[in-house]
Amino acid sequence: MSRGEHVAVTDAAIDKIKQMILSGELSPGDRLPKEADLAERLGLSRNSLREAVRALALINVLDVRQGDGTYVTSLEPRLLLDTMSFVLDLHRDDTVIQFFEVRRILEPAATAMAALTMSDDDIAELKAVLDSLPAEPTIEELVANDLTFHQRIAQGSGNAVLCSFIESLSGPTTRARIWRGLTQEGALEKTQEQHIAIYEAIASRQAEVARSWAIVHVAGVESWLKKAL
């Protein structure tokens, strides 16, 4: 069998398992039938089935537990989009701007939604995140604080899919590079002021103001990146 034929057979096997999930025959948390039984039922060789399972495990659709069997994962958006963060860390400089263009579309929408849906306790925790940053933070502390701040807002949107997309669009590797550059250029204070402005707009339940500050914030970083790359 040629490589092309081999890939086509594996793709067909993946599609058959996918159809079992889409039809409801397999639900989140379900254990797959034994390998021999499932291969026979789907008309696949055991090797093809094994490769399909391995591929679906890599993208968090299936969970292979040694000695226990293979299970369908929770299929939550966060889990399925997790591989996107890995892809982002491997991006080339000429594509990072495109990721930021997507962030500029999604993050303001999530921020506006958060202003309307976050609980008072959630907003208090958001303020605590900002207050937890030391007066002279390290790059690592800036990255961790930035991640947490934006994650809380994305989660506060109340939309799990939107939250997962946003969280996967800018991982620690990209953020560290950005914060290092902003700090070197003396833009740290301005960026932190934008965080405070976003928080204050959310705290006062001003959705459109929060949206506007989020646009300014992401667009500012995007503009810096265009000059830096």
PDB file of C-alpha atoms in Angstrom:
ATOM      1  CA  MET A   1       0.000   0.000   0.000  1.00  0.00           C
ATOM      2  CA  SER A   2       1.373   3.439  -0.953  1.00  0.00           C
ATOM      3  CA  ARG A   3       1.640   6.236   1.607  1.00  0.00           C
ATOM      4  CA  GLY A   4      -1.285   8.031  -0.021  1.00  0.00           C
ATOM      5  CA  GLU A   5      -3.487   4.943   0.179  1.00  0.00           C
ATOM      6  CA  HIS A   6      -2.407   4.369   3.776  1.00  0.00           C
ATOM      7  CA  VAL A   7      -3.379   7.920   4.759  1.00  0.00           C
ATOM      8  CA  ALA A   8      -6.722   7.577   2.949  1.00  0.00           C
ATOM      9  CA  VAL A   9      -7.541   4.383   4.861  1.00  0.00           C
ATOM     10  CA  THR A  10      -6.651   6.020   8.176  1.00  0.00           C
ATOM     11  CA  ASP A  11      -8.773   9.058   7.287  1.00  0.00           C
ATOM     12  CA  ALA A  12     -11.700   6.756   6.511  1.00  0.00           C
ATOM     13  CA  ALA A  13     -11.265   5.060   9.879  1.00  0.00           C
ATOM     14  CA  ILE A  14     -11.203   8.445  11.626  1.00  0.00           C
ATOM     15  CA  ASP A  15     -14.375   9.448   9.807  1.00  0.00           C
ATOM     16  CA  LYS A  16     -16.193   6.274  10.876  1.00  0.00           C
ATOM     17  CA  ILE A  17     -15.377   6.870  14.547  1.00  0.00           C
ATOM     18  CA  LYS A  18     -16.382  10.503  14.152  1.00  0.00           C
ATOM     19  CA  GLN A  19     -19.746   9.424  12.725  1.00  0.00           C
ATOM     20  CA  MET A  20     -20.314   7.168  15.731  1.00  0.00           C
ATOM     21  CA  ILE A  21     -19.859  10.216  17.971  1.00  0.00           C
ATOM     22  CA  LEU A  22     -21.996  12.511  15.815  1.00  0.00           C
ATOM     23  CA  SER A  23     -24.823   9.979  15.661  1.00  0.00           C
ATOM     24  CA  GLY A  24     -24.844   9.647  19.445  1.00  0.00           C
ATOM     25  CA  GLU A  25     -23.768   6.028  19.307  1.00  0.00           C
ATOM     26  CA  LEU A  26     -20.759   7.125  21.323  1.00  0.00           C
ATOM     27  CA  SER A  27     -21.204   9.907  23.875  1.00  0.00           C
ATOM     28  CA  PRO A  28     -18.697  11.887  25.958  1.00  0.00           C
ATOM     29  CA  GLY A  29     -17.197   9.578  28.577  1.00  0.00           C
ATOM     30  CA  ASP A  30     -18.213   6.374  26.764  1.00  0.00           C
ATOM     31  CA  ARG A  31     -15.748   3.543  26.418  1.00  0.00           C
ATOM     32  CA  LEU A  32     -15.106   2.280  22.889  1.00  0.00           C
ATOM     33  CA  PRO A  33     -15.820  -1.395  22.164  1.00  0.00           C
ATOM     34  CA  LYS A  34     -12.850  -3.756  22.201  1.00  0.00           C
ATOM     35  CA  GLU A  35     -10.457  -3.200  19.322  1.00  0.00           C
ATOM     36  CA  ALA A  36     -11.206  -6.483  17.534  1.00  0.00           C
ATOM     37  CA  ASP A  37     -14.986  -6.014  17.840  1.00  0.00           C
ATOM     38  CA  LEU A  38     -14.909  -2.390  16.695  1.00  0.00           C
ATOM     39  CA  ALA A  39     -12.594  -3.128  13.754  1.00  0.00           C
ATOM     40  CA  GLU A  40     -14.904  -5.885  12.541  1.00  0.00           C
ATOM     41  CA  ARG A  41     -18.005  -3.774  13.023  1.00  0.00           C
ATOM     42  CA  LEU A  42     -16.559  -0.839  11.050  1.00  0.00           C
ATOM     43  CA  GLY A  43     -14.977  -3.029   8.383  1.00  0.00           C
ATOM     44  CA  LEU A  44     -11.469  -1.862   9.237  1.00  0.00           C
ATOM     45  CA  SER A  45      -8.176  -3.575   9.808  1.00  0.00           C
ATOM     46  CA  ARG A  46      -6.984  -3.411  13.395  1.00  0.00           C
ATOM     47  CA  ASN A  47      -3.932  -1.440  12.252  1.00  0.00           C
ATOM     48  CA  SER A  48      -6.099   1.209  10.573  1.00  0.00           C
ATOM     49  CA  LEU A  49      -8.319   1.445  13.641  1.00  0.00           C
ATOM     50  CA  ARG A  50      -5.282   1.750  15.892  1.00  0.00           C
ATOM     51  CA  GLU A  51      -3.887   4.644  13.830  1.00  0.00           C
ATOM     52  CA  ALA A  52      -7.252   6.384  13.770  1.00  0.00           C
ATOM     53  CA  VAL A  53      -7.508   6.097  17.552  1.00  0.00           C
ATOM     54  CA  ARG A  54      -3.977   7.450  17.926  1.00  0.00           C
ATOM     55  CA  ALA A  55      -4.784  10.437  15.696  1.00  0.00           C
ATOM     56  CA  LEU A  56      -8.021  11.217  17.545  1.00  0.00           C
ATOM     57  CA  ALA A  57      -6.214  10.951  20.874  1.00  0.00           C
ATOM     58  CA  LEU A  58      -3.711  13.588  19.711  1.00  0.00           C
ATOM     59  CA  ILE A  59      -6.523  16.111  19.230  1.00  0.00           C
ATOM     60  CA  ASN A  60      -8.215  15.151  22.517  1.00  0.00           C
ATOM     61  CA  VAL A  61     -11.263  13.463  21.004  1.00  0.00           C
ATOM     62  CA  LEU A  62     -10.283  10.094  22.483  1.00  0.00           C
ATOM     63  CA  ASP A  63      -8.451   9.220  25.683  1.00  0.00           C
ATOM     64  CA  VAL A  64      -6.370   6.026  25.581  1.00  0.00           C
ATOM     65  CA  ARG A  65      -5.929   4.622  29.085  1.00  0.00           C
ATOM     66  CA  GLN A  66      -3.356   1.893  29.298  1.00  0.00           C
ATOM     67  CA  GLY A  67      -4.849  -1.287  30.722  1.00  0.00           C
ATOM     68  CA  ASP A  68      -8.340   0.219  30.842  1.00  0.00           C
ATOM     69  CA  GLY A  69      -9.436   0.922  27.286  1.00  0.00           C
ATOM     70  CA  THR A  70     -10.176   3.901  25.061  1.00  0.00           C
ATOM     71  CA  TYR A  71     -12.771   6.504  25.992  1.00  0.00           C
ATOM     72  CA  VAL A  72     -14.440   9.460  24.325  1.00  0.00           C
ATOM     73  CA  THR A  73     -13.279  12.605  26.130  1.00  0.00           C
ATOM     74  CA  SER A  74     -15.630  15.259  27.494  1.00  0.00           C
ATOM     75  CA  LEU A  75     -15.424  16.921  24.037  1.00  0.00           C
ATOM     76  CA  GLU A  76     -15.489  20.324  25.765  1.00  0.00           C
ATOM     77  CA  PRO A  77     -14.402  23.217  23.513  1.00  0.00           C
ATOM     78  CA  ARG A  78     -11.460  24.011  25.816  1.00  0.00           C
ATOM     79  CA  LEU A  79     -10.131  20.483  25.392  1.00  0.00           C
ATOM     80  CA  LEU A  80     -10.653  20.257  21.640  1.00  0.00           C
ATOM     81  CA  LEU A  81      -9.083  23.660  20.988  1.00  0.00           C
ATOM     82  CA  ASP A  82      -6.106  22.972  23.214  1.00  0.00           C
ATOM     83  CA  THR A  83      -4.036  21.828  20.240  1.00  0.00           C
ATOM     84  CA  MET A  84      -4.414  25.304  18.747  1.00  0.00           C
ATOM     85  CA  SER A  85      -2.103  26.715  21.429  1.00  0.00           C
ATOM     86  CA  PHE A  86       0.542  24.218  20.336  1.00  0.00           C
ATOM     87  CA  VAL A  87       0.163  25.314  16.728  1.00  0.00           C
ATOM     88  CA  LEU A  88       0.387  28.963  17.758  1.00  0.00           C
ATOM     89  CA  ASP A  89       3.685  28.398  19.552  1.00  0.00           C
ATOM     90  CA  LEU A  90       5.084  27.058  16.263  1.00  0.00           C
ATOM     91  CA  HIS A  91       3.879  30.005  14.193  1.00  0.00           C
ATOM     92  CA  ARG A  92       6.140  31.972  11.882  1.00  0.00           C
ATOM     93  CA  ASP A  93       6.558  35.732  12.270  1.00  0.00           C
ATOM     94  CA  ASP A  94       4.510  36.368   9.141  1.00  0.00           C
ATOM     95  CA  THR A  95       1.446  34.671  10.642  1.00  0.00           C
ATOM     96  CA  VAL A  96       1.482  36.051  14.189  1.00  0.00           C
ATOM     97  CA  ILE A  97      -0.195  39.259  12.994  1.00  0.00           C
ATOM     98  CA  GLN A  98      -3.051  37.201  11.576  1.00  0.00           C
ATOM     99  CA  PHE A  99      -3.610  35.607  14.962  1.00  0.00           C
ATOM    100  CA  PHE A 100      -3.744  39.078  16.497  1.00  0.00           C
ATOM    101  CA  GLU A 101      -6.268  40.217  13.912  1.00  0.00           C
ATOM    102  CA  VAL A 102      -8.520  37.390  15.089  1.00  0.00           C
ATOM    103  CA  ARG A 103      -7.924  38.393  18.725  1.00  0.00           C
ATOM    104  CA  ARG A 104      -8.936  41.968  17.830  1.00  0.00           C
ATOM    105  CA  ILE A 105     -12.278  40.623  16.609  1.00  0.00           C
ATOM    106  CA  LEU A 106     -12.990  38.185  19.442  1.00  0.00           C
ATOM    107  CA  GLU A 107     -11.605  39.778  22.620  1.00  0.00           C
ATOM    108  CA  PRO A 108     -13.618  43.023  22.478  1.00  0.00           C
ATOM    109  CA  ALA A 109     -16.809  41.007  21.999  1.00  0.00           C
ATOM    110  CA  ALA A 110     -15.980  38.807  24.989  1.00  0.00           C
ATOM    111  CA  THR A 111     -15.081  41.865  27.084  1.00  0.00           C
ATOM    112  CA  ALA A 112     -18.413  43.540  26.323  1.00  0.00           C
ATOM    113  CA  MET A 113     -20.264  40.328  27.210  1.00  0.00           C
ATOM    114  CA  ALA A 114     -18.259  40.013  30.435  1.00  0.00           C
ATOM    115  CA  ALA A 115     -19.342  43.515  31.495  1.00  0.00           C
ATOM    116  CA  LEU A 116     -22.937  42.300  31.439  1.00  0.00           C
ATOM    117  CA  THR A 117     -22.584  38.743  32.707  1.00  0.00           C
ATOM    118  CA  MET A 118     -19.765  38.644  35.270  1.00  0.00           C
ATOM    119  CA  SER A 119     -20.916  38.396  38.881  1.00  0.00           C
ATOM    120  CA  ASP A 120     -19.816  40.969  41.451  1.00  0.00           C
ATOM    121  CA  ASP A 121     -17.560  38.322  42.999  1.00  0.00           C
ATOM    122  CA  ASP A 122     -15.967  37.601  39.617  1.00  0.00           C
ATOM    123  CA  ILE A 123     -15.312  41.308  39.098  1.00  0.00           C
ATOM    124  CA  ALA A 124     -13.753  41.558  42.563  1.00  0.00           C
ATOM    125  CA  GLU A 125     -11.473  38.640  41.654  1.00  0.00           C
ATOM    126  CA  LEU A 126     -10.521  40.403  38.416  1.00  0.00           C
ATOM    127  CA  LYS A 127      -9.435  43.435  40.447  1.00  0.00           C
ATOM    128  CA  ALA A 128      -7.475  41.136  42.759  1.00  0.00           C
ATOM    129  CA  VAL A 129      -5.579  39.808  39.742  1.00  0.00           C
ATOM    130  CA  LEU A 130      -4.484  43.325  38.792  1.00  0.00           C
ATOM    131  CA  ASP A 131      -3.577  44.171  42.398  1.00  0.00           C
ATOM    132  CA  SER A 132      -1.461  41.031  42.740  1.00  0.00           C
ATOM    133  CA  LEU A 133       1.160  42.258  40.263  1.00  0.00           C
ATOM    134  CA  PRO A 134       4.331  43.459  42.061  1.00  0.00           C
ATOM    135  CA  ALA A 135       5.571  47.027  41.620  1.00  0.00           C
ATOM    136  CA  GLU A 136       8.540  45.832  39.577  1.00  0.00           C
ATOM    137  CA  PRO A 137       7.353  42.573  37.985  1.00  0.00           C
ATOM    138  CA  THR A 138       9.531  40.092  36.153  1.00  0.00           C
ATOM    139  CA  ILE A 139       8.622  39.016  32.616  1.00  0.00           C
ATOM    140  CA  GLU A 140       7.338  35.715  34.054  1.00  0.00           C
ATOM    141  CA  GLU A 141       5.069  37.583  36.506  1.00  0.00           C
ATOM    142  CA  LEU A 142       3.783  39.848  33.733  1.00  0.00           C
ATOM    143  CA  VAL A 143       2.976  36.878  31.510  1.00  0.00           C
ATOM    144  CA  ALA A 144       1.191  34.978  34.298  1.00  0.00           C
ATOM    145  CA  ASN A 145      -0.806  38.060  35.338  1.00  0.00           C
ATOM    146  CA  ASP A 146      -1.731  38.914  31.742  1.00  0.00           C
ATOM    147  CA  LEU A 147      -2.862  35.355  31.045  1.00  0.00           C
ATOM    148  CA  THR A 148      -4.996  35.229  34.179  1.00  0.00           C
ATOM    149  CA  PHE A 149      -6.521  38.670  33.569  1.00  0.00           C
ATOM    150  CA  HIS A 150      -7.622  37.893  30.037  1.00  0.00           C
ATOM    151  CA  GLN A 151      -8.715  34.354  30.935  1.00  0.00           C
ATOM    152  CA  ARG A 152     -11.012  35.693  33.673  1.00  0.00           C
ATOM    153  CA  ILE A 153     -12.595  38.094  31.214  1.00  0.00           C
ATOM    154  CA  ALA A 154     -13.018  35.421  28.534  1.00  0.00           C
ATOM    155  CA  GLN A 155     -14.575  33.072  31.086  1.00  0.00           C
ATOM    156  CA  GLY A 156     -16.763  35.929  32.262  1.00  0.00           C
ATOM    157  CA  SER A 157     -18.293  36.192  28.787  1.00  0.00           C
ATOM    158  CA  GLY A 158     -20.323  33.102  29.655  1.00  0.00           C
ATOM    159  CA  ASN A 159     -19.578  31.546  26.257  1.00  0.00           C
ATOM    160  CA  ALA A 160     -17.360  28.459  26.554  1.00  0.00           C
ATOM    161  CA  VAL A 161     -16.589  28.290  22.817  1.00  0.00           C
ATOM    162  CA  LEU A 162     -15.596  31.960  22.609  1.00  0.00           C
ATOM    163  CA  CYS A 163     -13.510  31.563  25.763  1.00  0.00           C
ATOM    164  CA  SER A 164     -11.671  28.556  24.338  1.00  0.00           C
ATOM    165  CA  PHE A 165     -10.880  30.316  21.077  1.00  0.00           C
ATOM    166  CA  ILE A 166      -9.480  33.355  22.880  1.00  0.00           C
ATOM    167  CA  GLU A 167      -7.411  31.312  25.312  1.00  0.00           C
ATOM    168  CA  SER A 168      -5.865  29.333  22.470  1.00  0.00           C
ATOM    169  CA  LEU A 169      -4.947  32.399  20.404  1.00  0.00           C
ATOM    170  CA  SER A 170      -2.106  33.688  22.522  1.00  0.00           C
ATOM    171  CA  GLY A 171      -0.145  31.263  24.650  1.00  0.00           C
ATOM    172  CA  PRO A 172       2.664  31.927  27.134  1.00  0.00           C
ATOM    173  CA  THR A 173       5.408  31.794  24.480  1.00  0.00           C
ATOM    174  CA  THR A 174       3.902  34.610  22.406  1.00  0.00           C
ATOM    175  CA  ARG A 175       2.970  36.653  25.471  1.00  0.00           C
ATOM    176  CA  ALA A 176       6.490  36.431  26.923  1.00  0.00           C
ATOM    177  CA  ARG A 177       7.953  37.795  23.704  1.00  0.00           C
ATOM    178  CA  ILE A 178       5.442  40.657  23.643  1.00  0.00           C
ATOM    179  CA  TRP A 179       5.897  41.645  27.282  1.00  0.00           C
ATOM    180  CA  ARG A 180       9.659  41.546  26.948  1.00  0.00           C
ATOM    181  CA  GLY A 181       9.458  43.931  23.997  1.00  0.00           C
ATOM    182  CA  LEU A 182       6.920  46.258  25.619  1.00  0.00           C
ATOM    183  CA  THR A 183       9.029  46.461  28.769  1.00  0.00           C
ATOM    184  CA  GLN A 184      12.165  47.306  26.783  1.00  0.00           C
ATOM    185  CA  GLU A 185      10.302  50.087  24.969  1.00  0.00           C
ATOM    186  CA  GLY A 186       8.894  51.559  28.185  1.00  0.00           C
ATOM    187  CA  ALA A 187       5.307  50.728  27.210  1.00  0.00           C
ATOM    188  CA  LEU A 188       4.655  48.683  30.339  1.00  0.00           C
ATOM    189  CA  GLU A 189       2.861  51.481  32.206  1.00  0.00           C
ATOM    190  CA  LYS A 190       0.549  52.279  29.276  1.00  0.00           C
ATOM    191  CA  THR A 191      -0.371  48.610  28.844  1.00  0.00           C
ATOM    192  CA  GLN A 192      -1.154  48.256  32.555  1.00  0.00           C
ATOM    193  CA  GLU A 193      -3.279  51.421  32.407  1.00  0.00           C
ATOM    194  CA  GLN A 194      -5.310  49.806  29.632  1.00  0.00           C
ATOM    195  CA  HIS A 195      -5.867  46.746  31.834  1.00  0.00           C
ATOM    196  CA  ILE A 196      -7.174  49.025  34.578  1.00  0.00           C
ATOM    197  CA  ALA A 197      -9.444  50.844  32.115  1.00  0.00           C
ATOM    198  CA  ILE A 198     -10.864  47.524  30.890  1.00  0.00           C
ATOM    199  CA  TYR A 199     -11.481  46.425  34.480  1.00  0.00           C
ATOM    200  CA  GLU A 200     -13.178  49.727  35.420  1.00  0.00           C
ATOM    201  CA  ALA A 201     -15.483  49.542  32.400  1.00  0.00           C
ATOM    202  CA  ILE A 202     -16.471  45.979  33.302  1.00  0.00           C
ATOM    203  CA  ALA A 203     -16.938  46.907  36.956  1.00  0.00           C
ATOM    204  CA  SER A 204     -19.261  49.766  35.989  1.00  0.00           C
ATOM    205  CA  ARG A 205     -21.165  47.472  33.592  1.00  0.00           C
ATOM    206  CA  GLN A 206     -20.388  49.672  30.597  1.00  0.00           C
ATOM    207  CA  ALA A 207     -20.267  47.052  27.886  1.00  0.00           C
ATOM    208  CA  GLU A 208     -19.450  49.344  24.952  1.00  0.00           C
ATOM    209  CA  VAL A 209     -16.768  51.197  26.885  1.00  0.00           C
ATOM    210  CA  ALA A 210     -15.240  47.840  27.840  1.00  0.00           C
ATOM    211  CA  ARG A 211     -15.380  46.768  24.193  1.00  0.00           C
ATOM    212  CA  SER A 212     -13.656  49.989  23.096  1.00  0.00           C
ATOM    213  CA  TRP A 213     -10.828  49.657  25.627  1.00  0.00           C
ATOM    214  CA  ALA A 214     -10.297  46.031  24.599  1.00  0.00           C
ATOM    215  CA  ILE A 215      -9.992  47.127  20.964  1.00  0.00           C
ATOM    216  CA  VAL A 216      -7.465  49.807  21.926  1.00  0.00           C
ATOM    217  CA  HIS A 217      -5.518  47.286  24.029  1.00  0.00           C
ATOM    218  CA  VAL A 218      -5.245  44.493  21.441  1.00  0.00           C
ATOM    219  CA  ALA A 219      -4.743  46.905  18.536  1.00  0.00           C
ATOM    220  CA  GLY A 220      -1.916  48.611  20.441  1.00  0.00           C
ATOM    221  CA  VAL A 221      -0.055  45.350  20.920  1.00  0.00           C
ATOM    222  CA  GLU A 222      -0.740  44.421  17.306  1.00  0.00           C
ATOM    223  CA  SER A 223       0.700  47.755  16.159  1.00  0.00           C
ATOM    224  CA  TRP A 224       3.833  47.207  18.243  1.00  0.00           C
ATOM    225  CA  LEU A 225       4.220  43.718  16.756  1.00  0.00           C
ATOM    226  CA  LYS A 226       3.977  45.015  13.193  1.00  0.00           C
ATOM    227  CA  LYS A 227       6.888  47.360  13.888  1.00  0.00           C
ATOM    228  CA  ALA A 228       8.895  44.755  15.808  1.00  0.00           C
ATOM    229  CA  LEU A 229       8.669  41.894  13.303  1.00  0.00           C
TER     230      LEU A 229
END
